[in-house]
Short mmCIF file of C-alpha atoms in Angstrom, two decimals:
data_model
loop_
_atom_site.label_atom_id
_atom_site.label_comp_id
_atom_site.label_asym_id
_atom_site.label_seq_id
_atom_site.Cartn_x
_atom_site.Cartn_y
_atom_site.Cartn_z
CA UNK A 473 24.55 5.27 -3.06
CA UNK A 474 27.55 7.51 -2.33
CA UNK A 475 26.45 7.71 1.30
CA UNK A 476 26.43 3.92 1.54
CA UNK A 477 29.86 3.60 -0.07
CA UNK A 478 31.24 6.24 2.31
CA UNK A 479 29.91 4.37 5.33
CA UNK A 480 31.24 1.02 4.12
CA UNK A 481 34.70 2.52 3.52
CA UNK A 482 34.78 4.04 7.01
CA UNK A 483 33.82 0.76 8.67
CA UNK A 484 36.12 -1.49 6.65
CA UNK A 485 39.15 0.81 6.76
CA UNK A 486 38.54 1.72 10.39
CA UNK A 487 38.41 -1.89 11.61
CA UNK A 488 40.87 -3.64 9.30
CA UNK A 489 43.50 -0.96 8.68
CA UNK A 490 43.25 1.74 11.35
CA UNK A 491 42.56 -0.86 14.07
CA UNK A 492 39.70 1.19 15.52
CA UNK A 493 37.46 -0.38 18.12
CA UNK A 494 34.54 -1.94 16.26
CA UNK A 495 31.98 0.18 18.11
CA UNK A 496 33.74 3.41 17.15
CA UNK A 497 34.12 2.41 13.48
CA UNK A 498 30.47 1.39 13.19
CA UNK A 499 29.27 4.51 14.99
CA UNK A 500 31.32 6.81 12.74
CA UNK A 501 30.16 4.92 9.65
CA UNK A 502 26.51 5.21 10.71
CA UNK A 503 26.91 8.91 11.46
CA UNK A 504 28.51 9.54 8.05
CA UNK A 505 25.70 7.71 6.22
CA UNK A 506 23.02 9.52 8.23
CA UNK A 507 24.61 12.93 7.57
CA UNK A 508 24.92 12.28 3.84
CA UNK A 509 21.30 11.06 3.44
CA UNK A 510 18.77 13.64 2.29
CA UNK A 511 15.57 14.21 4.32
CA UNK A 512 13.55 13.20 1.26
CA UNK A 513 15.27 9.79 1.12
CA UNK A 514 14.65 9.26 4.83
CA UNK A 515 10.97 10.09 4.45
CA UNK A 516 10.58 7.97 1.33
CA UNK A 517 12.29 5.00 2.97
CA UNK A 518 9.61 4.93 5.66
CA UNK A 519 6.77 5.51 3.22
CA UNK A 520 8.06 2.83 0.83
CA UNK A 521 8.18 0.24 3.62
CA UNK A 522 4.92 1.14 5.36
CA UNK A 523 2.60 2.11 2.52
CA UNK A 524 0.78 0.33 -0.29
CA UNK A 525 0.88 1.23 -3.96
CA UNK A 526 -2.22 2.05 -5.99
CA UNK A 527 -2.49 -0.26 -8.97
CA UNK A 528 -5.95 0.48 -10.35
CA UNK A 529 -8.88 2.89 -9.92
CA UNK A 530 -12.42 1.64 -10.60
CA UNK A 531 -14.76 4.53 -9.93
CA UNK A 532 -14.46 5.22 -6.22
CA UNK A 533 -12.85 1.85 -5.54
CA UNK A 534 -9.05 1.86 -5.47
CA UNK A 535 -7.15 -1.44 -5.82
CA UNK A 536 -3.90 -1.72 -3.85
CA UNK A 537 -0.64 -3.50 -4.70
CA UNK A 538 2.28 -4.64 -2.45
CA UNK A 539 -0.16 -4.53 0.46
CA UNK A 540 1.45 -4.08 3.88
CA UNK A 541 0.38 -6.50 6.61
CA UNK A 542 -0.14 -3.72 9.16
CA UNK A 543 -2.37 -1.58 6.92
CA UNK A 544 -5.28 -0.10 8.95
CA UNK A 545 -8.76 -1.44 8.23
CA UNK A 546 -10.94 1.17 9.90
CA UNK A 547 -12.84 3.82 7.91
CA UNK A 548 -11.56 7.36 8.26
CA UNK A 549 -9.19 9.91 6.80
CA UNK A 550 -6.08 8.66 4.97
CA UNK A 551 -3.39 10.15 2.74
CA UNK A 552 -2.43 9.47 -0.85
CA UNK A 553 1.14 10.56 -1.60
CA UNK A 554 2.58 11.30 -5.03
CA UNK A 555 5.95 11.28 -6.76
CA UNK A 556 6.79 14.17 -9.05
CA UNK A 557 8.38 13.48 -12.48
CA UNK A 558 11.87 14.29 -11.19
CA UNK A 559 11.57 11.65 -8.51
CA UNK A 560 10.88 14.01 -5.63
CA UNK A 561 7.82 14.04 -3.43
CA UNK A 562 5.15 16.73 -3.59
CA UNK A 563 4.83 18.78 -0.43
CA UNK A 564 1.21 17.98 0.40
CA UNK A 565 -0.53 14.61 0.09
CA UNK A 566 -4.14 14.20 -1.02
CA UNK A 567 -6.53 13.60 1.88
CA UNK A 568 -9.25 11.00 1.17
CA UNK A 569 -12.08 9.73 3.32
CA UNK A 570 -12.35 5.93 3.23
CA UNK A 571 -15.87 4.55 3.62
CA UNK A 572 -14.85 0.90 3.80
CA UNK A 573 -12.07 -1.56 3.01
CA UNK A 574 -12.35 -4.66 0.84
CA UNK A 575 -10.54 -7.73 2.18
CA UNK A 576 -9.40 -10.99 0.66
CA UNK A 577 -7.96 -13.77 2.83
CA UNK A 578 -7.97 -11.34 5.79
CA UNK A 579 -5.72 -8.94 3.84
CA UNK A 580 -6.82 -5.48 2.71
CA UNK A 581 -6.78 -5.44 -1.10
CA UNK A 582 -8.81 -2.32 -1.93
CA UNK A 583 -10.78 0.52 -0.41
CA UNK A 584 -13.79 2.64 -1.36
CA UNK A 585 -13.28 6.38 -1.10
CA UNK A 586 -16.13 8.74 -0.29
CA UNK A 587 -15.09 11.11 -3.07
CA UNK A 588 -12.13 11.42 -5.46
CA UNK A 589 -11.09 14.49 -7.50
CA UNK A 590 -11.61 13.90 -11.22
CA UNK A 591 -8.44 15.69 -12.31
CA UNK A 592 -5.96 13.68 -10.21
CA UNK A 593 -3.86 10.93 -11.80
CA UNK A 594 -3.25 8.25 -9.17
CA UNK A 595 -0.71 6.27 -11.23
CA UNK A 596 2.35 5.63 -9.06
CA UNK A 597 0.71 7.08 -5.95
CA UNK A 598 0.80 5.35 -2.58
CA UNK A 599 -1.80 4.89 0.15
CA UNK A 600 -0.75 5.67 3.71
CA UNK A 601 -2.29 6.25 7.12
CA UNK A 602 -1.93 9.67 8.70
CA UNK A 603 0.12 8.26 11.59
CA UNK A 604 2.63 6.68 9.21
CA UNK A 605 2.90 9.86 7.18
CA UNK A 606 3.56 11.92 10.29
CA UNK A 607 6.15 9.37 11.44
CA UNK A 608 7.97 9.67 8.10
CA UNK A 609 7.99 13.46 8.21
CA UNK A 610 9.14 13.51 11.81
CA UNK A 611 12.01 11.12 11.10
CA UNK A 612 13.11 13.09 8.04
CA UNK A 613 13.29 16.24 10.15
CA UNK A 614 15.53 14.64 12.77
CA UNK A 615 19.25 15.34 12.86
CA UNK A 616 21.76 12.69 11.83
CA UNK A 617 22.94 12.06 15.38
CA UNK A 618 19.36 11.66 16.63
CA UNK A 619 18.59 9.08 13.97
CA UNK A 620 21.76 7.14 14.84
CA UNK A 621 20.99 7.34 18.57
CA UNK A 622 17.40 6.17 18.02
CA UNK A 623 18.64 3.26 15.92
CA UNK A 624 21.11 2.31 18.65
CA UNK A 625 18.31 2.33 21.22
CA UNK A 626 16.01 0.33 18.97
CA UNK A 627 18.64 -2.38 18.48
CA UNK A 628 19.31 -2.51 22.21
CA UNK A 629 15.61 -3.03 22.84
CA UNK A 630 15.71 -6.08 20.60
CA UNK A 631 18.91 -7.80 21.78
CA UNK A 632 20.31 -5.97 24.84
CA UNK A 633 18.63 -8.07 27.54
CA UNK A 634 19.19 -11.24 25.53
CA UNK A 635 22.94 -10.72 25.37
CA UNK A 636 23.18 -9.75 29.05
CA UNK A 637 21.27 -12.82 30.22
CA UNK A 638 23.07 -15.11 27.80
CA UNK A 639 26.39 -13.83 29.14
CA UNK A 640 25.29 -14.71 32.68
CA UNK A 641 24.17 -18.18 31.57
CA UNK A 642 27.47 -18.82 29.81
CA UNK A 643 29.65 -17.57 32.66
CA UNK A 644 27.73 -19.49 35.31
CA UNK A 645 27.70 -22.75 33.33
CA UNK A 646 31.44 -22.49 32.83
CA UNK A 647 32.32 -21.47 36.40
CA UNK A 648 30.03 -24.01 38.07
CA UNK A 649 31.21 -26.94 35.98
CA UNK A 650 27.71 -27.42 34.51
CA UNK A 651 29.10 -27.01 31.00
CA UNK A 652 31.63 -29.74 31.76
CA UNK A 653 28.90 -32.07 32.94
CA UNK A 654 26.97 -31.52 29.68
CA UNK A 655 30.14 -32.21 27.70
CA UNK A 656 30.63 -35.46 29.61
CA UNK A 657 27.04 -36.41 28.79
CA UNK A 658 27.54 -35.72 25.09
CA UNK A 659 30.75 -37.73 25.04
CA UNK A 660 29.15 -40.68 26.77
CA UNK A 661 26.15 -40.62 24.43
CA UNK A 662 27.87 -40.14 21.05
CA UNK A 663 31.58 -40.19 21.56
CA UNK A 664 33.84 -37.19 21.04
CA UNK A 665 34.24 -37.95 17.35
CA UNK A 666 30.61 -37.06 16.62
CA UNK A 667 30.19 -34.10 18.98
CA UNK A 668 30.38 -31.50 16.20
CA UNK A 669 27.71 -33.36 14.21
CA UNK A 670 25.52 -33.46 17.32
CA UNK A 671 25.89 -29.68 17.60
CA UNK A 672 24.86 -29.29 13.94
CA UNK A 673 21.71 -31.36 14.30
CA UNK A 674 20.77 -29.81 17.64
CA UNK A 675 21.19 -26.21 16.51
CA UNK A 676 19.21 -26.83 13.28
CA UNK A 677 16.29 -28.29 15.21
CA UNK A 678 16.42 -25.65 17.95
CA UNK A 679 16.61 -22.75 15.49
CA UNK A 680 13.20 -23.66 14.04
CA UNK A 681 11.20 -22.47 17.08
CA UNK A 682 13.97 -20.26 18.53
CA UNK A 683 15.87 -17.30 17.06
CA UNK A 684 19.34 -18.25 15.85
CA UNK A 685 21.04 -15.65 18.07
CA UNK A 686 19.37 -17.21 21.10
CA UNK A 687 20.42 -20.72 20.05
CA UNK A 688 23.99 -19.54 19.58
CA UNK A 689 24.04 -17.85 23.00
CA UNK A 690 22.75 -21.01 24.65
CA UNK A 691 25.06 -23.48 22.90
CA UNK A 692 28.28 -21.48 22.82
CA UNK A 693 29.30 -22.44 26.38
CA UNK A 694 29.17 -26.09 25.30
CA UNK A 695 31.51 -25.39 22.39
CA UNK A 696 33.88 -23.52 24.69
CA UNK A 697 33.87 -26.30 27.25
CA UNK A 698 34.44 -29.00 24.65
CA UNK A 699 37.34 -27.06 23.13
CA UNK A 700 38.94 -26.66 26.55
CA UNK A 701 38.50 -30.34 27.34
CA UNK A 702 40.03 -31.49 24.05
CA UNK A 703 42.56 -28.65 23.77
CA UNK A 704 41.77 -28.17 20.08
CA UNK A 705 39.04 -27.75 17.45
CA UNK A 706 37.44 -24.62 18.96
CA UNK A 707 36.66 -23.29 15.46
CA UNK A 708 34.97 -26.57 14.52
CA UNK A 709 32.68 -26.51 17.54
CA UNK A 710 31.70 -22.85 17.08
CA UNK A 711 31.01 -23.24 13.35
CA UNK A 712 29.02 -26.44 13.96
CA UNK A 713 26.47 -24.34 15.87
CA UNK A 714 26.35 -21.82 13.01
CA UNK A 715 26.04 -24.55 10.36
CA UNK A 716 22.97 -26.02 11.98
CA UNK A 717 21.14 -22.92 13.12
CA UNK A 718 21.65 -20.24 10.51
CA UNK A 719 19.73 -21.76 7.58
CA UNK A 720 16.73 -22.64 9.73
CA UNK A 721 16.59 -18.94 10.65
CA UNK A 722 16.01 -17.94 7.01
CA UNK A 723 14.23 -20.96 5.55
CA UNK A 724 11.99 -22.51 8.20
CA UNK A 725 9.06 -20.72 9.89
CA UNK A 726 8.09 -19.52 12.47
CA UNK A 727 11.09 -17.18 12.46
CA UNK A 728 9.97 -13.78 11.07
CA UNK A 729 11.73 -13.76 7.68
CA UNK A 730 10.46 -17.03 6.18
CA UNK A 731 7.08 -16.59 7.87
CA UNK A 732 6.56 -13.16 6.26
CA UNK A 733 7.78 -14.31 2.84
CA UNK A 734 5.53 -17.38 2.88
CA UNK A 735 2.55 -15.24 3.85
CA UNK A 736 3.16 -12.73 1.05
CA UNK A 737 3.35 -15.53 -1.54
CA UNK A 738 0.33 -17.38 -0.09
CA UNK A 739 2.52 -20.39 0.70
CA UNK A 740 1.27 -22.57 3.55
CA UNK A 741 3.47 -22.74 6.63
CA UNK A 742 3.67 -26.53 6.28
CA UNK A 743 4.94 -26.28 2.71
CA UNK A 744 7.50 -23.67 3.75
CA UNK A 745 8.75 -25.83 6.62
CA UNK A 746 9.11 -28.91 4.41
CA UNK A 747 10.71 -26.91 1.60
CA UNK A 748 13.07 -25.14 3.99
CA UNK A 749 14.25 -28.42 5.48
CA UNK A 750 14.46 -30.04 2.03
CA UNK A 751 16.80 -27.45 0.50
CA UNK A 752 18.44 -26.40 3.76
CA UNK A 753 19.85 -29.86 4.39
CA UNK A 754 22.07 -29.49 1.30
CA UNK A 755 23.44 -26.22 2.57
CA UNK A 756 24.05 -27.82 5.95
CA UNK A 757 26.01 -30.66 4.33
CA UNK A 758 28.15 -28.20 2.34
CA UNK A 759 28.69 -26.07 5.45
CA UNK A 760 29.69 -29.14 7.47
CA UNK A 761 32.45 -30.07 5.06
CA UNK A 762 33.67 -26.47 4.84
CA UNK A 763 33.71 -26.38 8.64
CA UNK A 764 35.96 -29.47 8.73
CA UNK A 765 38.29 -27.98 6.08
CA UNK A 766 38.48 -24.59 7.83
CA UNK A 767 39.25 -26.25 11.15
CA UNK A 768 42.19 -28.09 9.58
CA UNK A 769 43.38 -24.91 7.83
CA UNK A 770 43.15 -22.48 10.77
CA UNK A 771 43.60 -23.39 14.43
CA UNK A 772 41.84 -20.62 16.33
CA UNK A 773 42.39 -20.91 20.09
CA UNK A 774 39.89 -20.37 22.89
CA UNK A 775 40.90 -16.87 23.99
CA UNK A 776 38.11 -15.72 26.26
CA UNK A 777 38.60 -15.44 30.00
CA UNK A 778 36.15 -18.27 30.62
CA UNK A 779 39.06 -20.56 29.81
CA UNK A 780 40.48 -19.81 33.26
CA UNK A 781 37.27 -20.92 34.92
CA UNK A 782 37.23 -24.19 33.04
CA UNK A 783 40.85 -24.85 33.92
CA UNK A 784 39.87 -24.93 37.62
CA UNK A 785 37.32 -27.73 37.16
CA UNK A 786 37.46 -30.75 39.51
CA UNK A 787 39.17 -33.80 38.17
CA UNK A 788 36.46 -36.08 39.49
CA UNK A 789 33.16 -36.16 37.63
CA UNK A 790 31.36 -36.71 40.91
CA UNK A 791 32.23 -33.14 41.94
CA UNK A 792 30.29 -31.70 39.00
CA UNK A 793 26.55 -30.87 39.07
CA UNK A 794 24.14 -33.51 37.81
CA UNK A 795 23.47 -33.64 34.08
CA UNK A 796 19.80 -32.70 34.32
CA UNK A 797 20.48 -29.83 36.69
CA UNK A 798 23.21 -28.62 34.31
CA UNK A 799 21.02 -28.57 31.21
CA UNK A 800 18.09 -26.77 32.85
CA UNK A 801 19.42 -23.25 32.05
CA UNK A 802 19.46 -24.23 28.36
CA UNK A 803 16.45 -26.52 28.09
CA UNK A 804 13.92 -24.46 30.07
CA UNK A 805 14.26 -21.27 27.95
CA UNK A 806 14.01 -23.35 24.76
CA UNK A 807 10.88 -25.12 26.01
CA UNK A 808 9.28 -21.81 26.99
CA UNK A 809 10.08 -20.22 23.64
CA UNK A 810 8.81 -23.26 21.76
CA UNK A 811 5.65 -23.42 23.88
CA UNK A 812 4.79 -19.84 22.98
CA UNK A 813 5.36 -20.54 19.28
CA UNK A 814 3.12 -23.62 19.36
CA UNK A 815 0.44 -21.86 21.40
CA UNK A 816 0.05 -19.14 18.77
CA UNK A 817 -1.23 -21.66 16.22
CA UNK A 818 -2.21 -24.86 18.03
CA UNK A 819 -4.15 -23.80 21.14
CA UNK A 820 -7.91 -24.40 20.88
CA UNK A 821 -10.22 -21.39 20.99
CA UNK A 822 -11.60 -22.55 24.35
CA UNK A 823 -8.24 -22.15 26.12
CA UNK A 824 -8.46 -20.02 29.24
CA UNK A 825 -7.30 -16.42 28.92
CA UNK A 826 -5.15 -16.92 32.04
CA UNK A 827 -3.20 -19.74 30.36
CA UNK A 828 -2.74 -17.72 27.18
CA UNK A 829 -1.44 -14.75 29.16
CA UNK A 830 0.91 -16.95 31.21
CA UNK A 831 2.33 -18.69 28.15
CA UNK A 832 2.77 -15.39 26.35
CA UNK A 833 4.62 -13.91 29.34
CA UNK A 834 6.87 -16.87 30.11
CA UNK A 835 7.53 -17.47 26.39
CA UNK A 836 8.77 -13.94 25.77
CA UNK A 837 12.40 -14.25 24.68
CA UNK A 838 13.65 -11.82 27.35
CA UNK A 839 11.71 -13.52 30.16
CA UNK A 840 12.74 -17.01 29.00
CA UNK A 841 16.42 -16.07 28.94
CA UNK A 842 16.10 -14.34 32.32
CA UNK A 843 14.68 -17.55 33.81
CA UNK A 844 17.60 -19.41 32.25
CA UNK A 845 19.99 -16.95 33.89
CA UNK A 846 18.39 -17.55 37.31
CA UNK A 847 18.74 -21.30 36.85
CA UNK A 848 22.36 -20.84 35.78
CA UNK A 849 23.01 -18.78 38.91
CA UNK A 850 21.53 -21.65 40.91
CA UNK A 851 24.04 -24.10 39.42
CA UNK A 852 26.87 -21.78 40.44
CA UNK A 853 25.45 -21.07 43.91
CA UNK A 854 25.21 -24.82 44.59
CA UNK A 855 28.91 -25.24 43.87
CA UNK A 856 30.83 -26.24 47.02
CA UNK A 857 32.36 -23.31 48.91
CA UNK A 858 30.57 -20.74 46.71
CA UNK A 859 29.71 -17.47 48.50
CA UNK A 860 27.52 -14.47 47.69
CA UNK A 861 30.68 -12.49 46.99
CA UNK A 862 31.88 -15.09 44.49
CA UNK A 863 28.47 -15.18 42.86
CA UNK A 864 28.44 -11.39 42.55
CA UNK A 865 31.89 -11.37 40.96
CA UNK A 866 30.83 -13.92 38.36
CA UNK A 867 27.77 -11.83 37.42
CA UNK A 868 29.87 -8.67 37.26
CA UNK A 869 32.40 -10.38 35.01
CA UNK A 870 29.65 -11.71 32.71
CA UNK A 871 27.95 -8.33 32.40
CA UNK A 872 31.20 -6.45 31.77
CA UNK A 873 32.03 -8.78 28.89
CA UNK A 874 28.45 -8.76 27.63
CA UNK A 875 28.35 -4.96 27.73
CA UNK A 876 31.04 -4.70 25.06
CA UNK A 877 29.13 -7.15 22.88
CA UNK A 878 25.94 -5.10 23.34
CA UNK A 879 27.69 -1.85 22.30
CA UNK A 880 29.18 -3.36 19.15
CA UNK A 881 25.99 -5.19 18.19
CA UNK A 882 23.84 -2.08 18.68
CA UNK A 883 26.26 -0.03 16.59
CA UNK A 884 26.00 -2.62 13.81
CA UNK A 885 22.21 -2.46 14.02
CA UNK A 886 22.31 1.35 13.83
CA UNK A 887 24.58 1.20 10.78
CA UNK A 888 22.13 -1.09 9.03
CA UNK A 889 19.16 1.13 9.93
CA UNK A 890 20.65 4.36 8.56
CA UNK A 891 21.52 2.51 5.36
CA UNK A 892 17.87 1.48 5.08
CA UNK A 893 16.96 5.15 5.48
CA UNK A 894 18.77 5.93 2.21
CA UNK A 895 15.82 4.17 0.50
CA UNK A 896 18.14 1.75 -1.27
CA UNK A 897 15.30 -0.79 -1.59
CA UNK A 898 13.25 1.48 -3.86
CA UNK A 899 16.29 2.21 -6.02
CA UNK A 900 16.81 -1.51 -6.62
CA UNK A 901 13.12 -1.93 -7.45
CA UNK A 902 13.27 0.84 -10.06
CA UNK A 903 16.28 -0.74 -11.80
CA UNK A 904 14.73 -4.20 -11.98
CA UNK A 905 13.88 -5.38 -15.52
CA UNK A 906 10.16 -5.35 -16.22
CA UNK A 907 10.14 -8.88 -17.62
CA UNK A 908 11.79 -11.77 -15.88
CA UNK A 909 10.51 -15.34 -16.16
CA UNK A 910 10.94 -18.96 -15.08
CA UNK A 911 14.12 -19.82 -13.22
CA UNK A 912 15.38 -16.36 -14.13
CA UNK A 913 12.97 -14.99 -11.54
CA UNK A 914 14.50 -17.28 -8.91
CA UNK A 915 17.97 -15.99 -9.80
CA UNK A 916 16.70 -12.39 -9.72
CA UNK A 917 15.05 -12.89 -6.33
CA UNK A 918 18.21 -14.48 -4.92
CA UNK A 919 20.44 -11.67 -6.24
CA UNK A 920 18.15 -8.87 -5.02
CA UNK A 921 18.01 -10.35 -1.54
CA UNK A 922 21.76 -10.91 -1.46
CA UNK A 923 22.49 -7.33 -2.57
CA UNK A 924 20.17 -5.86 0.04
CA UNK A 925 21.66 -8.18 2.66
CA UNK A 926 25.21 -7.08 1.89
CA UNK A 927 24.30 -3.40 1.84
CA UNK A 928 22.23 -3.14 5.02
CA UNK A 929 23.18 -6.21 7.07
CA UNK A 930 19.96 -7.76 8.35
CA UNK A 931 18.91 -11.07 6.79
CA UNK A 932 15.30 -10.64 7.92
CA UNK A 933 15.07 -7.09 6.57
CA UNK A 934 16.64 -8.24 3.29
CA UNK A 935 13.93 -10.89 2.91
CA UNK A 936 11.11 -8.50 3.77
CA UNK A 937 12.47 -5.86 1.37
CA UNK A 938 13.09 -8.34 -1.45
CA UNK A 939 9.62 -9.86 -1.32
CA UNK A 940 8.11 -6.40 -1.82
CA UNK A 941 10.18 -6.03 -4.98
CA UNK A 942 9.68 -9.53 -6.36
CA UNK A 943 5.96 -10.15 -5.73
CA UNK A 944 4.70 -7.62 -8.31
CA UNK A 945 6.94 -9.21 -10.95
CA UNK A 946 5.76 -12.71 -10.01
CA UNK A 947 2.13 -11.62 -10.21
CA UNK A 948 2.71 -10.11 -13.63
CA UNK A 949 4.46 -13.03 -15.33
CA UNK A 950 3.05 -15.98 -13.40
CA UNK A 951 5.16 -18.82 -12.03
CA UNK A 952 5.85 -22.14 -13.81
CA UNK A 953 6.52 -23.74 -10.41
CA UNK A 954 5.12 -23.67 -6.90
CA UNK A 955 5.63 -20.27 -5.20
CA UNK A 956 7.42 -22.00 -2.30
CA UNK A 957 10.51 -22.10 -4.52
CA UNK A 958 10.46 -18.32 -4.87
CA UNK A 959 10.17 -18.00 -1.09
CA UNK A 960 13.11 -20.38 -0.63
CA UNK A 961 15.23 -18.46 -3.18
CA UNK A 962 14.68 -15.30 -1.16
CA UNK A 963 15.59 -17.12 2.05
CA UNK A 964 18.81 -18.45 0.50
CA UNK A 965 19.68 -14.97 -0.75
CA UNK A 966 19.66 -13.63 2.81
CA UNK A 967 22.73 -15.71 3.72
CA UNK A 968 25.71 -14.65 1.55
CA UNK A 969 28.46 -12.24 2.58
CA UNK A 970 27.63 -11.14 6.13
CA UNK A 971 30.12 -8.50 7.26
CA UNK A 972 30.55 -5.62 9.72
CA UNK A 973 27.10 -4.06 9.22
CA UNK A 974 25.41 -7.27 10.37
CA UNK A 975 24.72 -7.40 14.11
CA UNK A 976 25.00 -11.20 13.91
CA UNK A 977 28.57 -10.84 12.63
CA UNK A 978 29.52 -9.05 15.84
CA UNK A 979 27.62 -11.47 18.04
CA UNK A 980 29.59 -14.38 16.55
CA UNK A 981 32.89 -12.47 16.63
CA UNK A 982 32.72 -11.05 20.14
CA UNK A 983 31.00 -13.94 21.90
CA UNK A 984 33.40 -16.45 20.32
CA UNK A 985 36.53 -14.34 20.79
CA UNK A 986 37.35 -14.29 17.06
CA UNK A 987 39.09 -11.32 15.45
CA UNK A 988 37.31 -9.50 12.63
CA UNK A 989 39.60 -11.10 10.04
CA UNK A 990 39.01 -14.58 11.44
CA UNK A 991 35.25 -14.03 11.45
CA UNK A 992 35.29 -12.87 7.81
CA UNK A 993 37.25 -15.89 6.53
CA UNK A 994 35.28 -18.44 8.56
CA UNK A 995 31.75 -17.31 9.44
CA UNK A 996 31.22 -15.05 6.39
CA UNK A 997 32.57 -17.59 3.90
CA UNK A 998 30.61 -20.40 5.59
CA UNK A 999 27.27 -18.60 5.25
CA UNK A 1000 28.02 -17.66 1.64
CA UNK A 1001 28.72 -21.29 0.71
CA UNK A 1002 25.61 -22.52 2.51
CA UNK A 1003 23.39 -19.91 0.86
CA UNK A 1004 24.71 -20.67 -2.62
CA UNK A 1005 24.41 -24.45 -2.27
CA UNK A 1006 20.89 -24.20 -0.84
CA UNK A 1007 19.91 -21.91 -3.73
CA UNK A 1008 21.31 -24.38 -6.28
CA UNK A 1009 19.23 -27.09 -4.61
CA UNK A 1010 16.18 -24.81 -4.91
CA UNK A 1011 16.84 -24.36 -8.64
CA UNK A 1012 17.21 -28.09 -9.22
CA UNK A 1013 14.01 -28.93 -7.35
CA UNK A 1014 12.08 -26.16 -9.14
CA UNK A 1015 13.12 -27.63 -12.52
CA UNK A 1016 12.73 -31.32 -11.70
CA UNK A 1017 9.77 -31.14 -9.29
CA UNK A 1018 7.93 -27.89 -10.14
CA UNK A 1019 4.75 -28.81 -8.21
CA UNK A 1020 2.90 -26.28 -10.38
#
């Protein structure tokens, strides 16, 4: 815990008071946490996330609890690890030969060992594959700087290409006038008065099949263009994208967090989608009104250099690209991403392997955004008097700006990863009361998720960690309501208080041009309000319509 506090102090003081560059503050904070974390905690953090507990022994059959989805199912040699009375780990695990696994609903629930020692107490022990055990030991033996560097690289692998391609899309749409054409289309269809509401609805719908970060990258140029056209309300347009998309990311499958939580609680995907929309709409309404209030309270200008490109737009609408050509860089990636999502559940078994491979390739988030970038380059290349030199300069400008965002975002991801390596999730589990019931369990689940979210940054990781803590309690006491409400409480808990250890915080801040202070008082407060209101709606529905 002291390591986490030290890292948080370095980041907060470095950014807010010492005026350090965000990348440097996050890197130093991550390095401090990594250096202050013991090798045992690092090893246990991996084993706690990637192993299954042993709940009962019936002869040679061992029943597992908190079963991990990726648990191997092939017979062979496995490890059983133990915790000593003082909380440390014994040096050597017990090697067992597994004859077969017992499954229930395609999930491994137990295994049959070839032979077990009679004098070994398996209470509190955990079951782990040899590969996972070796991974944990290898990570615990790494130096602090290596663990930080590996976490930086891992985060880049997840979002680096996305940010680079999104930067190209944004720059090209702004420089070509395509963003202006889309703005004209929105105005003609709904009128400027309802543009922010259109952004809210659009981003909520799009964030169901598409990651929120991707939705934000795709829609931000529209907010920038609209703010430049109107000369005001930039904060309102940016927050309207956040209001719509962020709750769908945590409440509505098929995004990873709600999908994993629903699976662990045996909640159908359809029930989770309906429940997520049902409670999420109340958070969206609350966020919409806060967005309007914040926009009246703080006038944040459009600061990014793209403003210069918009200022050079033609006065005549006829000089702009066509509407359909302009929206292709946004619509095509979304269609490809959505097609892949649908294909994973809706394609018939007789579908050709070639089609499955093609959809999987084109629907990959990096490929889809790359195709969008090529289409965006086409809109700029078709601009009158555009040359290869001008096109190259636009790409260079986009990548130079996107590179800073990548550095900061990766540093935030590394900071969150080294905090997870302190094994904070297990510490919270140990301090949880053994008996919690009724709506108290919903409150507990919400609070656990929120605490983990604040400490380590990632909403998805907070949900995955919290469900591992809450499920054993839910199984012990039983639920007086449908388990979908517990899943929704966890999803709502992943929203409050995002700050500098959240990579999404830096994506919003740097891509929008907000300062850290402005992001904290707008984006962070907005998500906290939306999470709390959605959770209150979950409580009310669980009491009035338990669906037990």
